[in-house]
mmCIF file of C-alpha atoms and ligand atoms in Angstrom:
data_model
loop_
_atom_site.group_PDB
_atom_site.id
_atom_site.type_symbol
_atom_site.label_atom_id
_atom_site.label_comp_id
_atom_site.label_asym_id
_atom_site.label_seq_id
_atom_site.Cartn_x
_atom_site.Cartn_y
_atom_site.Cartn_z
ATOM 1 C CA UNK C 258 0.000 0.000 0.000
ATOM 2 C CA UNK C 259 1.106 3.605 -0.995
ATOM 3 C CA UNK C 260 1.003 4.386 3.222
ATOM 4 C CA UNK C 261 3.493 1.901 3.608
ATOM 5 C CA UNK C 262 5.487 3.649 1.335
ATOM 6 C CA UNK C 263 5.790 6.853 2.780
ATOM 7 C CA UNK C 264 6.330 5.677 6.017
ATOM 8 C CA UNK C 265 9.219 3.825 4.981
ATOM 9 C CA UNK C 266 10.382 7.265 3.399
ATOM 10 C CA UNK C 267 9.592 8.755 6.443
ATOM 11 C CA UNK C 268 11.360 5.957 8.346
ATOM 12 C CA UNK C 269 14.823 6.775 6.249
ATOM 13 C CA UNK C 270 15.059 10.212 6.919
ATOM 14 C CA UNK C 271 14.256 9.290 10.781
ATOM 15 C CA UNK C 272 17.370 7.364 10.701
ATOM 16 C CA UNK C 273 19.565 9.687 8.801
ATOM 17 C CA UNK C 274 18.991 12.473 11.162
ATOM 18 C CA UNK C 275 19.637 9.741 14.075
ATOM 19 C CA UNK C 276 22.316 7.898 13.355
ATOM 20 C CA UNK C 277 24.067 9.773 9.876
ATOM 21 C CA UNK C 278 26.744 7.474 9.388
ATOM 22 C CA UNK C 279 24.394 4.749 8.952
ATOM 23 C CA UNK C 280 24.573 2.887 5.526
ATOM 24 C CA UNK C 281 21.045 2.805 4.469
ATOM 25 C CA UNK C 282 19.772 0.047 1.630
ATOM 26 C CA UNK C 283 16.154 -0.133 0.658
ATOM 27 C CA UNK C 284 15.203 -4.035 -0.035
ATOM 28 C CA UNK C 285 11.830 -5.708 -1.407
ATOM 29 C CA UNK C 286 9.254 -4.754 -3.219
ATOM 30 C CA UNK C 287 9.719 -0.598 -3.561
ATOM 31 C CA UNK C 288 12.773 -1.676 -5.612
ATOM 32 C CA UNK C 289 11.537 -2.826 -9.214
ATOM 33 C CA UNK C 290 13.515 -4.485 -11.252
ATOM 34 C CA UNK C 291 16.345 -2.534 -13.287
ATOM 35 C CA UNK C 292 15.182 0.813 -11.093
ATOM 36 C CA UNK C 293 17.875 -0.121 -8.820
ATOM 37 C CA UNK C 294 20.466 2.859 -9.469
ATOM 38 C CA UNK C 295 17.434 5.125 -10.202
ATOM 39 C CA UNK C 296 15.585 4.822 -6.726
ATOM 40 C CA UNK C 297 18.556 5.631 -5.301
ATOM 41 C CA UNK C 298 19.148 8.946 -7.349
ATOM 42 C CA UNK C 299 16.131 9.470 -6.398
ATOM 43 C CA UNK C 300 16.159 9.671 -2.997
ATOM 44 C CA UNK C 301 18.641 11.584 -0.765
ATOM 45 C CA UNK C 302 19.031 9.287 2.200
ATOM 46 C CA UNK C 303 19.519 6.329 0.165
ATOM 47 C CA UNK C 304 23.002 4.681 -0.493
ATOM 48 C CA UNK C 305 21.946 1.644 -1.635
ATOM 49 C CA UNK C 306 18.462 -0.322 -3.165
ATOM 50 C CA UNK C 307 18.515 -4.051 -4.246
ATOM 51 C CA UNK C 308 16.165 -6.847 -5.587
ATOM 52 C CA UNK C 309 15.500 -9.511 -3.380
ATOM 53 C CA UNK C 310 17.154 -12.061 -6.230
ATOM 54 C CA UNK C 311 20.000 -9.808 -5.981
ATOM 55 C CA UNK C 312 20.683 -10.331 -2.013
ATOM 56 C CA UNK C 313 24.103 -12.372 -2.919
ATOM 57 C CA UNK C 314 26.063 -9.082 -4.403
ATOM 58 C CA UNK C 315 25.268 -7.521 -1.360
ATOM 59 C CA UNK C 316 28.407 -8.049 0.642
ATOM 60 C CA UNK C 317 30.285 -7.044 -2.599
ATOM 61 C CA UNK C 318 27.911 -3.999 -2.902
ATOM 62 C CA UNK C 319 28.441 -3.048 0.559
ATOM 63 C CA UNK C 320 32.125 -3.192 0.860
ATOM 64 C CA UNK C 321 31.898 -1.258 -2.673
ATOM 65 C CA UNK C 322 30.677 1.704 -1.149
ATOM 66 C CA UNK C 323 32.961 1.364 2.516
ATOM 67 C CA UNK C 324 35.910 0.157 1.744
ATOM 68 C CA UNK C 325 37.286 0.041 5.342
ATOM 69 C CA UNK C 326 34.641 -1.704 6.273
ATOM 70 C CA UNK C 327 36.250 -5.416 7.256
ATOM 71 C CA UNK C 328 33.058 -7.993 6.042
ATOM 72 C CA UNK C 329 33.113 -11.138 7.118
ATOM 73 C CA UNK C 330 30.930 -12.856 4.368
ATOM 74 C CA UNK C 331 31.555 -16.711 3.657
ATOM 75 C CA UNK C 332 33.132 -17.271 1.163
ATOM 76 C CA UNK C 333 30.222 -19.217 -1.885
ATOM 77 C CA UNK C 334 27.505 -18.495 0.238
ATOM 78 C CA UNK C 335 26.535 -15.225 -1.618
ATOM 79 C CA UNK C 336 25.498 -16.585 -4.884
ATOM 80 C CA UNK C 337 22.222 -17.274 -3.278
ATOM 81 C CA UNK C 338 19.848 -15.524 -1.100
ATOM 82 C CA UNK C 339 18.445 -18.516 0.144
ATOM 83 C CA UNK C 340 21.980 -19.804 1.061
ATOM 84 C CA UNK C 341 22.721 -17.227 3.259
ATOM 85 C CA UNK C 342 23.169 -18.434 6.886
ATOM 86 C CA UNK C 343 22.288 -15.090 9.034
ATOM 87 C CA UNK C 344 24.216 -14.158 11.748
ATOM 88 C CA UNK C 345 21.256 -13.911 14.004
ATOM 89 C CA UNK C 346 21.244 -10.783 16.338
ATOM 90 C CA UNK C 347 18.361 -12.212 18.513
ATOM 91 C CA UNK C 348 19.512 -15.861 18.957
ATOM 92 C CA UNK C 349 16.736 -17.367 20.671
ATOM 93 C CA UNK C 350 14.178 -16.044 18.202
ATOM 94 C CA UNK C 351 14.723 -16.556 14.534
ATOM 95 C CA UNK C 352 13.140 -16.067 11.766
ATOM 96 C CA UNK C 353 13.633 -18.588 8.833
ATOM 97 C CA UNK C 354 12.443 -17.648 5.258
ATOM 98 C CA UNK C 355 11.014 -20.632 3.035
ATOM 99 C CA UNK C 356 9.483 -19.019 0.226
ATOM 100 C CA UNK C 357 9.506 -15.602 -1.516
ATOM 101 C CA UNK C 358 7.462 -14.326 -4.355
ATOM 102 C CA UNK C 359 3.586 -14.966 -4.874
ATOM 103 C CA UNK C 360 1.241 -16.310 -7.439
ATOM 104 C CA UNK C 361 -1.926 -14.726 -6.008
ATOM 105 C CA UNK C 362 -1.983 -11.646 -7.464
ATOM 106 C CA UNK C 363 -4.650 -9.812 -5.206
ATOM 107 C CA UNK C 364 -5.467 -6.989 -7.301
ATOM 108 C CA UNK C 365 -4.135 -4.172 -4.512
ATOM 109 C CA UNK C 366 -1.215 -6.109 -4.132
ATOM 110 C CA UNK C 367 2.405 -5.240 -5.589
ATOM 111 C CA UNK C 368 4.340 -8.761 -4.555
ATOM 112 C CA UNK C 369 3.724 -10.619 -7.268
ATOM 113 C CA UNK C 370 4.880 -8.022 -9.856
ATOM 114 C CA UNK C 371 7.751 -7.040 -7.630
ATOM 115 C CA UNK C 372 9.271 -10.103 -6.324
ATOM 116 C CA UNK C 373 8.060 -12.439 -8.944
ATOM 117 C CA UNK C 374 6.267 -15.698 -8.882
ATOM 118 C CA UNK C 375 6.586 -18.211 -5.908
ATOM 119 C CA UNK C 376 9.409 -19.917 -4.871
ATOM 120 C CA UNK C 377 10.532 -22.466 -2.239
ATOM 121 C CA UNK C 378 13.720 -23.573 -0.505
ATOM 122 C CA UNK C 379 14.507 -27.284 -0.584
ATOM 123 C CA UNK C 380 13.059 -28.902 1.985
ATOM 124 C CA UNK C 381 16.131 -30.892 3.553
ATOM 125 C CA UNK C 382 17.781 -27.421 3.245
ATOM 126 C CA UNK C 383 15.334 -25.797 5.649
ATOM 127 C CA UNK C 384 15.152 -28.379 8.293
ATOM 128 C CA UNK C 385 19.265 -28.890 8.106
ATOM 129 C CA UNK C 386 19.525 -24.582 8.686
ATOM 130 C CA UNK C 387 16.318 -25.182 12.004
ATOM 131 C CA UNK C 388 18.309 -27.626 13.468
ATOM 132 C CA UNK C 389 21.993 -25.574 13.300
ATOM 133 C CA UNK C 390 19.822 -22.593 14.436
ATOM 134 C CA UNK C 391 18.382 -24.776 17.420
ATOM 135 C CA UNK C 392 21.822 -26.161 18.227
ATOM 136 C CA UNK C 393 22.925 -22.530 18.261
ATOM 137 C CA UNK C 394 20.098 -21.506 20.901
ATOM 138 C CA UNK C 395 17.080 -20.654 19.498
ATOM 139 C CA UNK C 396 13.529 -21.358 21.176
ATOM 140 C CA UNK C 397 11.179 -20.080 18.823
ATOM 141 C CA UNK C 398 11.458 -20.469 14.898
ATOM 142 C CA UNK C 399 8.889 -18.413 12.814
ATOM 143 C CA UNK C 400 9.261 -19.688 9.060
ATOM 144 C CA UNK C 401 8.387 -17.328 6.942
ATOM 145 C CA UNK C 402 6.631 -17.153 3.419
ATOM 146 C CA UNK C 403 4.555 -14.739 1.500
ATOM 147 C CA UNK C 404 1.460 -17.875 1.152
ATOM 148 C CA UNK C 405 3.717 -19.875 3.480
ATOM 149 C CA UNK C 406 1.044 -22.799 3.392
ATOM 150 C CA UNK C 407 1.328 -23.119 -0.250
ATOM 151 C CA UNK C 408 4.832 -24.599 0.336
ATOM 152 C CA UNK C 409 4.734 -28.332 -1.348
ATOM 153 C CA UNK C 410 4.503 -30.627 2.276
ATOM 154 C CA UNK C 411 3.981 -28.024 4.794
ATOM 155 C CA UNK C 412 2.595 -29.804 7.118
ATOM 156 C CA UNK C 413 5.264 -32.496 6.932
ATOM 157 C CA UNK C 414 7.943 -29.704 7.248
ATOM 158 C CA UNK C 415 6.539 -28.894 10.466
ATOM 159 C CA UNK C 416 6.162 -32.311 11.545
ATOM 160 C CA UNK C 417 9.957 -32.607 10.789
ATOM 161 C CA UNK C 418 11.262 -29.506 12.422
ATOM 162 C CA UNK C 419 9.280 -30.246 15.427
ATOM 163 C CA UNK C 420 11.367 -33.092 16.279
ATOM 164 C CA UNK C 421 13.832 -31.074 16.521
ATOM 165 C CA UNK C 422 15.482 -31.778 20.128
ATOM 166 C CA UNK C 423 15.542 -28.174 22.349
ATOM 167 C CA UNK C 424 12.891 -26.324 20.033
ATOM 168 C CA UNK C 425 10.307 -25.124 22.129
ATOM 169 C CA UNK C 426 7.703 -23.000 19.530
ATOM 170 C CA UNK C 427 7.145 -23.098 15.524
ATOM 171 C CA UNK C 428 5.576 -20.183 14.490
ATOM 172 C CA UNK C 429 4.749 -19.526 10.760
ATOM 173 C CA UNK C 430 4.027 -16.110 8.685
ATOM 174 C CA UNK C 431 1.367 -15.527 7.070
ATOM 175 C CA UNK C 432 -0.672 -18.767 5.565
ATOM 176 C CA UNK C 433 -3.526 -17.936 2.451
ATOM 177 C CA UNK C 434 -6.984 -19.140 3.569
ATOM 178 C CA UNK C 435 -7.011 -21.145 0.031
ATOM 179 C CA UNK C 436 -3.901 -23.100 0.714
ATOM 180 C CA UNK C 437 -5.266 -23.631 4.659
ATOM 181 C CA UNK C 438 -5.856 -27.321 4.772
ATOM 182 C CA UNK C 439 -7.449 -30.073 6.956
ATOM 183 C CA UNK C 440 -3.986 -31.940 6.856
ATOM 184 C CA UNK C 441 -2.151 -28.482 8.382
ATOM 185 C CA UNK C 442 -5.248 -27.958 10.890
ATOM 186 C CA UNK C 443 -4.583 -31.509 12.163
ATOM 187 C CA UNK C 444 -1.027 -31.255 12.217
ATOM 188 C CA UNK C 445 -0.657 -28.373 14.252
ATOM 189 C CA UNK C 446 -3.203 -29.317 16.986
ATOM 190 C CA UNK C 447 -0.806 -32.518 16.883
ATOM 191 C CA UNK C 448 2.567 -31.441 17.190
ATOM 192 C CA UNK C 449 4.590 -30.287 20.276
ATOM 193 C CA UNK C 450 6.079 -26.839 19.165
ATOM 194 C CA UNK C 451 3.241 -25.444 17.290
ATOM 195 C CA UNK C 452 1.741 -22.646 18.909
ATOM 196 C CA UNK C 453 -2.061 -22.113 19.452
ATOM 197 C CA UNK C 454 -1.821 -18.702 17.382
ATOM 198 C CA UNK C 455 -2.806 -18.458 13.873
ATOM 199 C CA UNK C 456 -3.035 -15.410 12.256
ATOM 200 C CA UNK C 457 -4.889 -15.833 8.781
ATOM 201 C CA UNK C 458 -5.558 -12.666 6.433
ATOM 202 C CA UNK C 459 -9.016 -12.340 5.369
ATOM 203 C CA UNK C 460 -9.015 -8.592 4.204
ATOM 204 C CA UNK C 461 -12.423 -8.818 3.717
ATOM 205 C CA UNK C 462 -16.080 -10.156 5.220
ATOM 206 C CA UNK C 463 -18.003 -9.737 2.095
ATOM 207 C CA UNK C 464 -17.565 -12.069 -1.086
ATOM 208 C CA UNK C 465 -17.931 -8.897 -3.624
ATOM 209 C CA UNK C 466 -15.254 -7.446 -2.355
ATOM 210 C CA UNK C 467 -13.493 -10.495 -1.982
ATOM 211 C CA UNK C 468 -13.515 -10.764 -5.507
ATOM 212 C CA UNK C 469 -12.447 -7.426 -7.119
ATOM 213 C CA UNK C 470 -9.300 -8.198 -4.866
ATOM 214 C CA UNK C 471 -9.019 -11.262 -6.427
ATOM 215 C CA UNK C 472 -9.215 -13.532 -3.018
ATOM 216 C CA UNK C 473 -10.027 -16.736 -4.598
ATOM 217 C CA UNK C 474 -12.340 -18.432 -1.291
ATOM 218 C CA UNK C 475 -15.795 -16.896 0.384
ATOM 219 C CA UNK C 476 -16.708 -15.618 3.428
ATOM 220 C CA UNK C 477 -18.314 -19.128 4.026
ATOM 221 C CA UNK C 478 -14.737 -20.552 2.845
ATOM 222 C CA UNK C 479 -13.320 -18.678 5.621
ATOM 223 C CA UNK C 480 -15.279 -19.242 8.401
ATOM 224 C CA UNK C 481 -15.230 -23.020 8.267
ATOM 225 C CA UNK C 482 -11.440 -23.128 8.244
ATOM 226 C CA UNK C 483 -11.632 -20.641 11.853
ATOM 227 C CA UNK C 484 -14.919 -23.379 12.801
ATOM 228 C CA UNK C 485 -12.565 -26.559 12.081
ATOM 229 C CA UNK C 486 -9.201 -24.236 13.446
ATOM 230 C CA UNK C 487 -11.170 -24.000 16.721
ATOM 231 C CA UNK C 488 -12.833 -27.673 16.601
ATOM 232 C CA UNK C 489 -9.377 -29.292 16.457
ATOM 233 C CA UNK C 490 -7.303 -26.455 18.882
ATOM 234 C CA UNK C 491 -10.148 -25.145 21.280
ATOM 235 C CA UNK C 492 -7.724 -22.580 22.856
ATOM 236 C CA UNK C 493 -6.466 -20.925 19.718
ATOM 237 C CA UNK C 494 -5.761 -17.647 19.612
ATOM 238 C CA UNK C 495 -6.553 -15.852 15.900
ATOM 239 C CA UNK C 496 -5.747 -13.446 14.230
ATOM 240 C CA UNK C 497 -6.175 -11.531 11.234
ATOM 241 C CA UNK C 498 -5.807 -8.602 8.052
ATOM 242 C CA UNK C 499 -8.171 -6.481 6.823
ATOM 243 C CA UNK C 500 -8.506 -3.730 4.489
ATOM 244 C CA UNK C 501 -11.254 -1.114 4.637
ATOM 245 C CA UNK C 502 -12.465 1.172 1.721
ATOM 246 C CA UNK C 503 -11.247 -1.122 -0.600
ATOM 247 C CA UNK C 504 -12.342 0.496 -4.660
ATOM 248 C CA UNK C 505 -16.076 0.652 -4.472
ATOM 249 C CA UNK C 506 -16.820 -0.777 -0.914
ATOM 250 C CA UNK C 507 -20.171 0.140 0.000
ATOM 251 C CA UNK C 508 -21.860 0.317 3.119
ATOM 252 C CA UNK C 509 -23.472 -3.236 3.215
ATOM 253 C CA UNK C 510 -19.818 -4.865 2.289
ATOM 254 C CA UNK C 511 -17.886 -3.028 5.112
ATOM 255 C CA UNK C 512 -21.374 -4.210 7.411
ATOM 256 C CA UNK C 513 -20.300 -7.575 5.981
ATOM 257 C CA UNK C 514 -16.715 -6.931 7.543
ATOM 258 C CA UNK C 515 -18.413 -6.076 10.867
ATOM 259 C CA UNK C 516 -20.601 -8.918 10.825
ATOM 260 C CA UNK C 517 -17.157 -11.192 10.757
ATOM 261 C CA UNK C 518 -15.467 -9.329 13.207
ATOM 262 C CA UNK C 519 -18.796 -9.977 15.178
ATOM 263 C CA UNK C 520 -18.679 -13.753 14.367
ATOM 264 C CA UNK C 521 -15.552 -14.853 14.668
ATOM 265 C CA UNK C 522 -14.588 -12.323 17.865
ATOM 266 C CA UNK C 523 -10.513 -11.682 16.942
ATOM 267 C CA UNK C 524 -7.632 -11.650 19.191
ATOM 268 C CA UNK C 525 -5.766 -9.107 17.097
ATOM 269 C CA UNK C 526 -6.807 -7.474 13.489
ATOM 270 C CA UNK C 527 -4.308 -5.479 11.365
ATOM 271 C CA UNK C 528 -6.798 -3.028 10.194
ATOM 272 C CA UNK C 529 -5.683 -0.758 6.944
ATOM 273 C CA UNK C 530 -7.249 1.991 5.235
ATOM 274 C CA UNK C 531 -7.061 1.165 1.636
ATOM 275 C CA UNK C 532 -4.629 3.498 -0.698
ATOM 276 C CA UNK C 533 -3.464 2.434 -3.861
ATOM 277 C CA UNK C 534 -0.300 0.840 -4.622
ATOM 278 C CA UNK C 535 1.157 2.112 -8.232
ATOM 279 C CA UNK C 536 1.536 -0.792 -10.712
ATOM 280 C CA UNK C 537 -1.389 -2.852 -9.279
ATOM 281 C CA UNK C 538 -4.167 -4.183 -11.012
ATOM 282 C CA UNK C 539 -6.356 -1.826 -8.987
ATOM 283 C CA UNK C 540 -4.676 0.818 -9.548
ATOM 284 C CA UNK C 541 -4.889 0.533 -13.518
ATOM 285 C CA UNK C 542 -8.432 -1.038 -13.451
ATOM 286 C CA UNK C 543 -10.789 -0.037 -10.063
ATOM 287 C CA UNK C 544 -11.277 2.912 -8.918
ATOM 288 C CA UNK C 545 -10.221 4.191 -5.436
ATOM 289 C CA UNK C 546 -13.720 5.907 -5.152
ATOM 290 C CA UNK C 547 -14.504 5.858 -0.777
ATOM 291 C CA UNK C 548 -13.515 9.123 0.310
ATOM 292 C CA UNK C 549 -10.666 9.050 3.189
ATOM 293 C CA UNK C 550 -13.036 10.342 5.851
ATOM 294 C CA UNK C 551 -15.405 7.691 5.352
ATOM 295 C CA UNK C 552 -12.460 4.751 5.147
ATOM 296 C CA UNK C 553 -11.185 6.694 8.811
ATOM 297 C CA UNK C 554 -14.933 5.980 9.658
ATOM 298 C CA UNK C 555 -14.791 2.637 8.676
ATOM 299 C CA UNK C 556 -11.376 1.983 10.497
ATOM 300 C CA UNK C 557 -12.805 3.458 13.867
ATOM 301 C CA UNK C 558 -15.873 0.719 13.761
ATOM 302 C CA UNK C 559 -13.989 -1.553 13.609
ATOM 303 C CA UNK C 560 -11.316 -1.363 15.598
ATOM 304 C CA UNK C 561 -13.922 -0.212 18.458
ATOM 305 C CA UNK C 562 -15.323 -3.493 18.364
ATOM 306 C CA UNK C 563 -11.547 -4.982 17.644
ATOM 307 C CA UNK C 564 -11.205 -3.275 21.210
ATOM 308 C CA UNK C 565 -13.936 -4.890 22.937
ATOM 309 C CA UNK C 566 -13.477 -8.558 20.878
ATOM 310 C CA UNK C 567 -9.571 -8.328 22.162
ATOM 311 C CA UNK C 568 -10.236 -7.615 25.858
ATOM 312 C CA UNK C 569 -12.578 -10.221 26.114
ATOM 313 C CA UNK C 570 -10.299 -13.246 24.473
ATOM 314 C CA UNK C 571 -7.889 -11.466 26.993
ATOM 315 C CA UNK C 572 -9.831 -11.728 29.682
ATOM 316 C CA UNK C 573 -10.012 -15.126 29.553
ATOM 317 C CA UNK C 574 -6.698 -15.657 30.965
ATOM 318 C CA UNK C 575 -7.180 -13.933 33.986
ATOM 319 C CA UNK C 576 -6.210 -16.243 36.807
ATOM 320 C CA UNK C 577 -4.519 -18.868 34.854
ATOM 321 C CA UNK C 578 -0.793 -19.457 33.617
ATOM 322 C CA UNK C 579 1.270 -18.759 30.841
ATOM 323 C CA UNK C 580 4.329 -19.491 29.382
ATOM 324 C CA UNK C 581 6.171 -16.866 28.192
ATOM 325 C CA UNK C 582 9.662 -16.082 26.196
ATOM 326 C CA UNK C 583 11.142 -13.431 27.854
ATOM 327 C CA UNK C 584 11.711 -10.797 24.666
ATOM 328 C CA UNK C 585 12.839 -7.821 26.946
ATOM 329 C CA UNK C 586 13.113 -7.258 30.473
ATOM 330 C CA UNK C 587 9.830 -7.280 32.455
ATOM 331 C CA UNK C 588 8.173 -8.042 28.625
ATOM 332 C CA UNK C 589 7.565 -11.338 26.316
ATOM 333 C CA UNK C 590 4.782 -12.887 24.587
ATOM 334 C CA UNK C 591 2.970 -16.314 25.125
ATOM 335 C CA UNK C 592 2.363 -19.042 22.990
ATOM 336 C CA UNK C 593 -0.756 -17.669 21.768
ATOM 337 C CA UNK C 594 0.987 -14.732 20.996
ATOM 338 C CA UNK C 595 -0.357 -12.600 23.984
ATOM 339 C CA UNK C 596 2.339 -9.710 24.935
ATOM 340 C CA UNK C 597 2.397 -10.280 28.501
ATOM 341 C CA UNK C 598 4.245 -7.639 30.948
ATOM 342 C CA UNK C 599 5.226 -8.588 34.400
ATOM 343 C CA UNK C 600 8.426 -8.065 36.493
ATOM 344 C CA UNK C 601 11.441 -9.071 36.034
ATOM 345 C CA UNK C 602 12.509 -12.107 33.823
ATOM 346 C CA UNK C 603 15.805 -12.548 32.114
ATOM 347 C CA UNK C 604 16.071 -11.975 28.198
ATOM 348 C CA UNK C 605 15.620 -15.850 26.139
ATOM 349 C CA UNK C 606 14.240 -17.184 29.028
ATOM 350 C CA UNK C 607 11.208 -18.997 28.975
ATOM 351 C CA UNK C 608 9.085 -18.471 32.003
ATOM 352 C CA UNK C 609 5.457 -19.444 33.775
ATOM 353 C CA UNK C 610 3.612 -16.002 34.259
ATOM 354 C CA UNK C 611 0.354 -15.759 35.844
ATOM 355 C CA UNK C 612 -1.893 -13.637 34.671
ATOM 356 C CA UNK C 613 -3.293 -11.079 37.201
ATOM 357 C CA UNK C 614 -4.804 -8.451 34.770
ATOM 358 C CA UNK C 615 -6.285 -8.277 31.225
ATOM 359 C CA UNK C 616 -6.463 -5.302 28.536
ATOM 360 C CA UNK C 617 -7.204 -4.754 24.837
ATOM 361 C CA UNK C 618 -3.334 -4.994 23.492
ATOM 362 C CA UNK C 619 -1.497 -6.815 26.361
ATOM 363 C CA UNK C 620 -1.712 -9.133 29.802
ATOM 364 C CA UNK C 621 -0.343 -8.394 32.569
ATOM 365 C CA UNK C 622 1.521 -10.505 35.573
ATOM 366 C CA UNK C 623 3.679 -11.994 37.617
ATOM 367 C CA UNK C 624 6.520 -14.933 37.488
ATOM 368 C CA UNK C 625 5.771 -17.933 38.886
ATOM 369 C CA UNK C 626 8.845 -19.487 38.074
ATOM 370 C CA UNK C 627 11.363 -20.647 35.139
ATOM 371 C CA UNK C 628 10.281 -23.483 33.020
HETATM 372 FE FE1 LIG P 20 -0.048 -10.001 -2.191
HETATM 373 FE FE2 LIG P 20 -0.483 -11.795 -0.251
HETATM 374 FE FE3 LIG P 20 -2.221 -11.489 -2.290
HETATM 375 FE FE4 LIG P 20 0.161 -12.594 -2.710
HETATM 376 S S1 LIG P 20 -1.496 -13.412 -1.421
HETATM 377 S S2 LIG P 20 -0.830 -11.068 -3.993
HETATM 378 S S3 LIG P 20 1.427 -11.414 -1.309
HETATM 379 S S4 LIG P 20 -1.726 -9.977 -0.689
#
């Protein structure tokens, strides 16, 4: 979306008034193909801009423009983005990427134009990099994906990393309702390190709308994937994306949205205004005809009842225990992806919190002790 944009514009001159030594390099899908040197013309706090294909010339572009700079790349391992082992900053939380690109093509959306069509990292590859990056101390590996669940044998992947000895959670980012199958629903109420969080875009409650952004599955779709979610992991804690004022949403398709919020009662929503993204389908084809007053409307309804639908799934924990990892001091989230605050706790740890105290965003409590 064109907000996104400027906020990342925004972002960059942030941090070249903060910090301006910093070397700044703009990544994903602002940088189209061939507009590399261009973009960064363009813009005066940019040194550097790169495709995501192009990720193995950046050590070489890097110590191109600081020379001094000592860079400890490995040696072959820049040839391919997907080869890269990251020198994790955050050791005990990783992140682990499994698929880029997308074949969707929503019709707001700029992915698939920018970062091509999908593609996957070898299986063996994957589990072989979760099991160094377990052996190297991390708790919680999020794999990530643009339609992560349209990876060939997700669920098996899971089933494979979770036997990984000293793993305690497997998160994944972000799953497309249409690839969202019985097989995954089972396997993650079956394994040990799967988390009772999923959060599953929906963007939209009403099937008209659904379909001038090109979101191949229904309303009805939808809902009976949360219905069999909840059948098969009672506790699960869900999550969702949503776009409001989408080209030519009327009133009865955003009451359509409310309806679902109403329904399915969310832990957390990502709620965005819509704007148009350059280069999209909508943006050559629909028009973005709801004024920004009434999408600001729209965004308000919702996330009032977001409010209310949030405390109460919060609520809920009052009284019982959690288990958290410790992200900062006195701060970490649980398996259900609750950020729970409480006092004390050291940073990686994993600890038992119970809760005392319940709001919209966050829990709140205190240690019971150190798993
Ligand atoms: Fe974009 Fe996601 Fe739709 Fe792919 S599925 S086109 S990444 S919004």
């Amino acid at each position: 979306r064109q907000k996104a944009e400027d906020r990342v514009y925004g972002d960059m001159r942030n941090l070249r008034r903060e910090r301006p030594n910093v070397l700044i390099g703009l990544a994903g899908c602002m940088v189209k193909p061939g507009k590399e040197e261009k973009i960064v013309k363009k813009m005066k706090n940019l040194d550097m801009a790169f495709r995501p294909e192009d990720m193995g010339d950046l050590g070489e572009k890097i110590q191109a423009l600081r020379p001094k700079w000592n860079l400890s790349v490995d040696e072959g391992s820049l040839g391919k983005y997907f080869e890269i082992h990251p020198k994790v900053s955050s050791k005990f939380q990783v992140f682990v990427p499994i698929q880029t690109g997308c074949n969707k093509f929503c019709t707001y959306c700029i992915v698939p134009y920018a970062r091509g069509r999908e593609k996957y990292r070898d299986f063996d590859e994957v589990v072989d990099e979760c099991k160094l990056l377990v052996s190297s101390g991390a708790k919680e590996i999020t794999l990530l994906g643009q339609t992560v669940d349209s990876y060939e044998n997700f669920p098996q992947l899971l089933e494979e990393i979770d036997k990984i000895e000293g793993l305690n959670r497997l998160r994944f980012s972000s799953p497309h309702p249409s690839d969202f199958s019985q097989e995954l629903i089972e396997t993650l109420a079956r394994l040990k390190t799967t988390c009772p969080y999923i959060h599953l875009p929906v963007q939209s409650g009403s099937n008209a709308c659904l379909r001038r952004m090109n979101r191949p599955y229904t309303r009805e779709k939808y809902l009976d994937i949360i219905r069999r979610i909840r059948k098969a992991i009672p506790e699960c804690a869900i999550s969702t994306d949503i776009i409001v004022g989408f080209c030519g949403e009327t009133e009865e398709e955003f009451q359509e949205s409310y309806s679902l919020f109403e329904e399915i009662g969310f832990d957390m929503v990502y709620i965005s205004r819509y704007s148009t993204r350059k280069g999209t389908y909508a943006d050559r084809k629909l028009k973005d005809d709801i004024p920004y007053a009434l999408k600001a409307e729209r965004w308000h309804k919702l996330n009032d009842l977001l409010k209310k639908t949030a405390k109460k799934a919060n609520e809920k924990y009052v009284g019982r225990e959690v288990e958290v990892l410790v992200e900062r001091e006195g701060m970490g989230r649980s398996r259900e992806y609750k950020e729970v605050h409480f006092t004390g706790g050291e940073v990686g740890e994993i600890v038992h919190v119970k809760v005392t105290g319940a709001k919209e965003w966050l829990l709140e409590g205190e240690i019971v002790s150190p798993s």
